[in-house]
C-alpha positions as protocol buffer text, in pm:
chain_id: "A"
residue {
  index: 1
  type: MET
  ca { x: -331 y: -533 z: 950 }
}
residue {
  index: 2
  type: LEU
  ca { x: 21 y: -665 z: 899 }
}
residue {
  index: 3
  type: LYS
  ca { x: 176 y: -911 z: 1145 }
}
residue {
  index: 4
  type: TRP
  ca { x: 552 y: -951 z: 1138 }
}
residue {
  index: 5
  type: PRO
  ca { x: 710 y: -1102 z: 943 }
}
residue {
  index: 6
  type: ASN
  ca { x: 474 y: -1215 z: 670 }
}
residue {
  index: 7
  type: ASP
  ca { x: 104 y: -1226 z: 757 }
}
residue {
  index: 8
  type: VAL
  ca { x: -191 y: -1014 z: 652 }
}
residue {
  index: 9
  type: LEU
  ca { x: -475 y: -1012 z: 904 }
}
residue {
  index: 10
  type: LEU
  ca { x: -840 y: -926 z: 853 }
}
residue {
  index: 11
  type: ASN
  ca { x: -1023 y: -849 z: 1177 }
}
residue {
  index: 12
  type: GLY
  ca { x: -741 y: -1023 z: 1366 }
}
residue {
  index: 13
  type: LYS
  ca { x: -762 y: -1341 z: 1156 }
}
residue {
  index: 14
  type: LYS
  ca { x: -504 y: -1458 z: 901 }
}
residue {
  index: 15
  type: LEU
  ca { x: -612 y: -1374 z: 547 }
}
residue {
  index: 16
  type: ALA
  ca { x: -282 y: -1410 z: 363 }
}
residue {
  index: 17
  type: GLY
  ca { x: 84 y: -1493 z: 400 }
}
residue {
  index: 18
  type: ILE
  ca { x: 398 y: -1416 z: 206 }
}
residue {
  index: 19
  type: LEU
  ca { x: 702 y: -1644 z: 186 }
}
residue {
  index: 20
  type: LEU
  ca { x: 1046 y: -1553 z: 55 }
}
residue {
  index: 21
  type: GLU
  ca { x: 1322 y: -1791 z: -44 }
}
residue {
  index: 22
  type: ARG
  ca { x: 1667 y: -1676 z: -147 }
}
residue {
  index: 23
  type: SER
  ca { x: 1893 y: -1857 z: -390 }
}
residue {
  index: 24
  type: GLY
  ca { x: 2218 y: -1676 z: -462 }
}
residue {
  index: 25
  type: ASP
  ca { x: 2133 y: -1321 z: -562 }
}
residue {
  index: 26
  type: ARG
  ca { x: 1769 y: -1405 z: -646 }
}
residue {
  index: 27
  type: VAL
  ca { x: 1460 y: -1416 z: -426 }
}
residue {
  index: 28
  type: ALA
  ca { x: 1147 y: -1617 z: -499 }
}
residue {
  index: 29
  type: VAL
  ca { x: 826 y: -1474 z: -353 }
}
residue {
  index: 30
  type: GLY
  ca { x: 516 y: -1681 z: -283 }
}
residue {
  index: 31
  type: PHE
  ca { x: 173 y: -1553 z: -184 }
}
residue {
  index: 32
  type: GLY
  ca { x: -107 y: -1747 z: -21 }
}
residue {
  index: 33
  type: VAL
  ca { x: -442 y: -1569 z: -2 }
}
residue {
  index: 34
  type: ASN
  ca { x: -768 y: -1717 z: 124 }
}
residue {
  index: 35
  type: LEU
  ca { x: -992 y: -1605 z: -161 }
}
residue {
  index: 36
  type: ALA
  ca { x: -1275 y: -1860 z: -130 }
}
residue {
  index: 37
  type: SER
  ca { x: -1246 y: -1996 z: 224 }
}
residue {
  index: 38
  type: ALA
  ca { x: -1011 y: -2014 z: 520 }
}
residue {
  index: 39
  type: PRO
  ca { x: -845 y: -2339 z: 625 }
}
residue {
  index: 40
  type: GLN
  ca { x: -929 y: -2475 z: 968 }
}
residue {
  index: 41
  type: LEU
  ca { x: -606 y: -2456 z: 1171 }
}
residue {
  index: 42
  type: PRO
  ca { x: -560 y: -2563 z: 1533 }
}
residue {
  index: 43
  type: ASP
  ca { x: -332 y: -2272 z: 1627 }
}
residue {
  index: 44
  type: ARG
  ca { x: -499 y: -1969 z: 1462 }
}
residue {
  index: 45
  type: GLN
  ca { x: -819 y: -1841 z: 1312 }
}
residue {
  index: 46
  type: GLY
  ca { x: -836 y: -1777 z: 942 }
}
residue {
  index: 47
  type: ALA
  ca { x: -1027 y: -1525 z: 734 }
}
residue {
  index: 48
  type: SER
  ca { x: -1125 y: -1528 z: 369 }
}
residue {
  index: 49
  type: LEU
  ca { x: -1273 y: -1304 z: 105 }
}
residue {
  index: 50
  type: ASN
  ca { x: -1558 y: -1559 z: 75 }
}
residue {
  index: 51
  type: GLY
  ca { x: -1531 y: -1581 z: -302 }
}
residue {
  index: 52
  type: HIS
  ca { x: -1599 y: -1208 z: -355 }
}
residue {
  index: 53
  type: LEU
  ca { x: -1286 y: -1189 z: -571 }
}
residue {
  index: 54
  type: LEU
  ca { x: -1209 y: -1463 z: -821 }
}
residue {
  index: 55
  type: PRO
  ca { x: -849 y: -1579 z: -875 }
}
residue {
  index: 56
  type: GLN
  ca { x: -864 y: -1458 z: -1237 }
}
residue {
  index: 57
  type: ALA
  ca { x: -940 y: -1105 z: -1113 }
}
residue {
  index: 58
  type: PHE
  ca { x: -710 y: -1117 z: -810 }
}
residue {
  index: 59
  type: ALA
  ca { x: -391 y: -1234 z: -983 }
}
residue {
  index: 60
  type: PRO
  ca { x: -350 y: -923 z: -1204 }
}
residue {
  index: 61
  type: LEU
  ca { x: -426 y: -694 z: -907 }
}
residue {
  index: 62
  type: LEU
  ca { x: -162 y: -870 z: -697 }
}
residue {
  index: 63
  type: ALA
  ca { x: 94 y: -865 z: -980 }
}
residue {
  index: 64
  type: GLY
  ca { x: 40 y: -495 z: -1045 }
}
residue {
  index: 65
  type: SER
  ca { x: 61 y: -402 z: -677 }
}
residue {
  index: 66
  type: PHE
  ca { x: 370 y: -616 z: -629 }
}
residue {
  index: 67
  type: ALA
  ca { x: 545 y: -457 z: -929 }
}
residue {
  index: 68
  type: ARG
  ca { x: 458 y: -106 z: -805 }
}
residue {
  index: 69
  type: LEU
  ca { x: 581 y: -174 z: -450 }
}
residue {
  index: 70
  type: LEU
  ca { x: 894 y: -353 z: -572 }
}
residue {
  index: 71
  type: GLY
  ca { x: 981 y: -44 z: -776 }
}
residue {
  index: 72
  type: LEU
  ca { x: 914 y: 178 z: -474 }
}
residue {
  index: 73
  type: TRP
  ca { x: 1136 y: -46 z: -259 }
}
residue {
  index: 74
  type: ARG
  ca { x: 1419 y: -20 z: -511 }
}
residue {
  index: 75
  type: ARG
  ca { x: 1398 y: 362 z: -522 }
}
residue {
  index: 76
  type: SER
  ca { x: 1336 y: 440 z: -154 }
}
residue {
  index: 77
  type: GLU
  ca { x: 1538 y: 461 z: 162 }
}
residue {
  index: 78
  type: PRO
  ca { x: 1488 y: 144 z: 372 }
}
residue {
  index: 79
  type: GLY
  ca { x: 1358 y: 348 z: 664 }
}
residue {
  index: 80
  type: LEU
  ca { x: 1068 y: 484 z: 456 }
}
residue {
  index: 81
  type: LEU
  ca { x: 943 y: 137 z: 372 }
}
residue {
  index: 82
  type: ALA
  ca { x: 972 y: 40 z: 739 }
}
residue {
  index: 83
  type: GLN
  ca { x: 758 y: 343 z: 831 }
}
residue {
  index: 84
  type: ALA
  ca { x: 494 y: 247 z: 573 }
}
residue {
  index: 85
  type: TRP
  ca { x: 491 y: -109 z: 711 }
}
residue {
  index: 86
  type: LEU
  ca { x: 453 y: 18 z: 1069 }
}
residue {
  index: 87
  type: ALA
  ca { x: 154 y: 231 z: 970 }
}
residue {
  index: 88
  type: ARG
  ca { x: -27 y: -92 z: 873 }
}
residue {
  index: 89
  type: ALA
  ca { x: 100 y: -319 z: 1151 }
}
residue {
  index: 90
  type: HIS
  ca { x: -18 y: -414 z: 1497 }
}
residue {
  index: 91
  type: PRO
  ca { x: 48 y: -126 z: 1738 }
}
residue {
  index: 92
  type: VAL
  ca { x: 383 y: -62 z: 1901 }
}
residue {
  index: 93
  type: GLY
  ca { x: 356 y: -196 z: 2255 }
}
residue {
  index: 94
  type: THR
  ca { x: 159 y: -508 z: 2154 }
}
residue {
  index: 95
  type: LEU
  ca { x: 256 y: -808 z: 2367 }
}
residue {
  index: 96
  type: LEU
  ca { x: 417 y: -1074 z: 2145 }
}
residue {
  index: 97
  type: THR
  ca { x: 556 y: -1422 z: 2182 }
}
residue {
  index: 98
  type: VAL
  ca { x: 832 y: -1512 z: 1937 }
}
residue {
  index: 99
  type: HIS
  ca { x: 867 y: -1886 z: 1872 }
}
residue {
  index: 100
  type: SER
  ca { x: 1204 y: -1979 z: 1728 }
}
residue {
  index: 101
  type: SER
  ca { x: 1111 y: -2349 z: 1762 }
}
residue {
  index: 102
  type: ALA
  ca { x: 839 y: -2556 z: 1928 }
}
residue {
  index: 103
  type: GLU
  ca { x: 1032 y: -2550 z: 2257 }
}
residue {
  index: 104
  type: GLU
  ca { x: 1199 y: -2209 z: 2242 }
}
residue {
  index: 105
  type: PHE
  ca { x: 1016 y: -1880 z: 2276 }
}
residue {
  index: 106
  type: VAL
  ca { x: 1058 y: -1532 z: 2417 }
}
residue {
  index: 107
  type: THR
  ca { x: 788 y: -1284 z: 2515 }
}
residue {
  index: 108
  type: GLY
  ca { x: 807 y: -907 z: 2502 }
}
residue {
  index: 109
  type: ARG
  ca { x: 649 y: -597 z: 2355 }
}
residue {
  index: 110
  type: PHE
  ca { x: 660 y: -497 z: 1991 }
}
residue {
  index: 111
  type: ASP
  ca { x: 892 y: -196 z: 1962 }
}
residue {
  index: 112
  type: GLY
  ca { x: 879 y: -146 z: 1584 }
}
residue {
  index: 113
  type: ILE
  ca { x: 1110 y: -270 z: 1313 }
}
residue {
  index: 114
  type: GLU
  ca { x: 1458 y: -183 z: 1198 }
}
residue {
  index: 115
  type: PRO
  ca { x: 1514 y: -32 z: 851 }
}
residue {
  index: 116
  type: ASP
  ca { x: 1621 y: -380 z: 733 }
}
residue {
  index: 117
  type: GLY
  ca { x: 1292 y: -531 z: 858 }
}
residue {
  index: 118
  type: ALA
  ca { x: 1414 y: -696 z: 1181 }
}
residue {
  index: 119
  type: LEU
  ca { x: 1155 y: -695 z: 1458 }
}
residue {
  index: 120
  type: ARG
  ca { x: 1243 y: -496 z: 1770 }
}
residue {
  index: 121
  type: LEU
  ca { x: 1128 y: -686 z: 2082 }
}
residue {
  index: 122
  type: ARG
  ca { x: 1142 y: -498 z: 2413 }
}
residue {
  index: 123
  type: GLY
  ca { x: 1199 y: -728 z: 2709 }
}
residue {
  index: 124
  type: GLU
  ca { x: 1063 y: -688 z: 3062 }
}
residue {
  index: 125
  type: GLU
  ca { x: 1367 y: -487 z: 3171 }
}
residue {
  index: 126
  type: GLY
  ca { x: 1363 y: -258 z: 2869 }
}
residue {
  index: 127
  type: GLN
  ca { x: 1634 y: -433 z: 2667 }
}
residue {
  index: 128
  type: ILE
  ca { x: 1580 y: -453 z: 2289 }
}
residue {
  index: 129
  type: GLU
  ca { x: 1634 y: -781 z: 2109 }
}
residue {
  index: 130
  type: LEU
  ca { x: 1640 y: -786 z: 1729 }
}
residue {
  index: 131
  type: ILE
  ca { x: 1446 y: -1078 z: 1582 }
}
residue {
  index: 132
  type: ARG
  ca { x: 1525 y: -1178 z: 1225 }
}
residue {
  index: 133
  type: ALA
  ca { x: 1327 y: -1503 z: 1205 }
}
residue {
  index: 134
  type: GLY
  ca { x: 1054 y: -1672 z: 1400 }
}
residue {
  index: 135
  type: ASP
  ca { x: 680 y: -1723 z: 1431 }
}
residue {
  index: 136
  type: ILE
  ca { x: 494 y: -1449 z: 1617 }
}
residue {
  index: 137
  type: SER
  ca { x: 186 y: -1484 z: 1832 }
}
residue {
  index: 138
  type: LEU
  ca { x: -2 y: -1167 z: 1923 }
}
residue {
  index: 139
  type: ARG
  ca { x: -112 y: -1175 z: 2286 }
}
């Protein structure tokens, strides 16, 4: 399951994460995948593939999938990619807490994503707030 903005979950536990960094008109993409074991973290449970897939076998699979999806992204309407993401994400209506810093957070219900990837957070009174950055906790 995908968790906005950049996590891959396995049975509700973090298996992988993706980080993007922009410099000018270029974007660097980094992937972290727990192939052998999951780190012990105080704020979340981790999952791993328990060594069932070696890095030498995983790297070409990841590179091929990334190249295929990058090509699809370049050729497709943004809304189509958002729909594909939603089909693999936590359900619409899931209660979320968005942490913009250690002291600042807002809680609401997941209401999907915008075509540009922004998270739609529905507040208690039905208002929609667009979230473009932050750490998400599923409730």
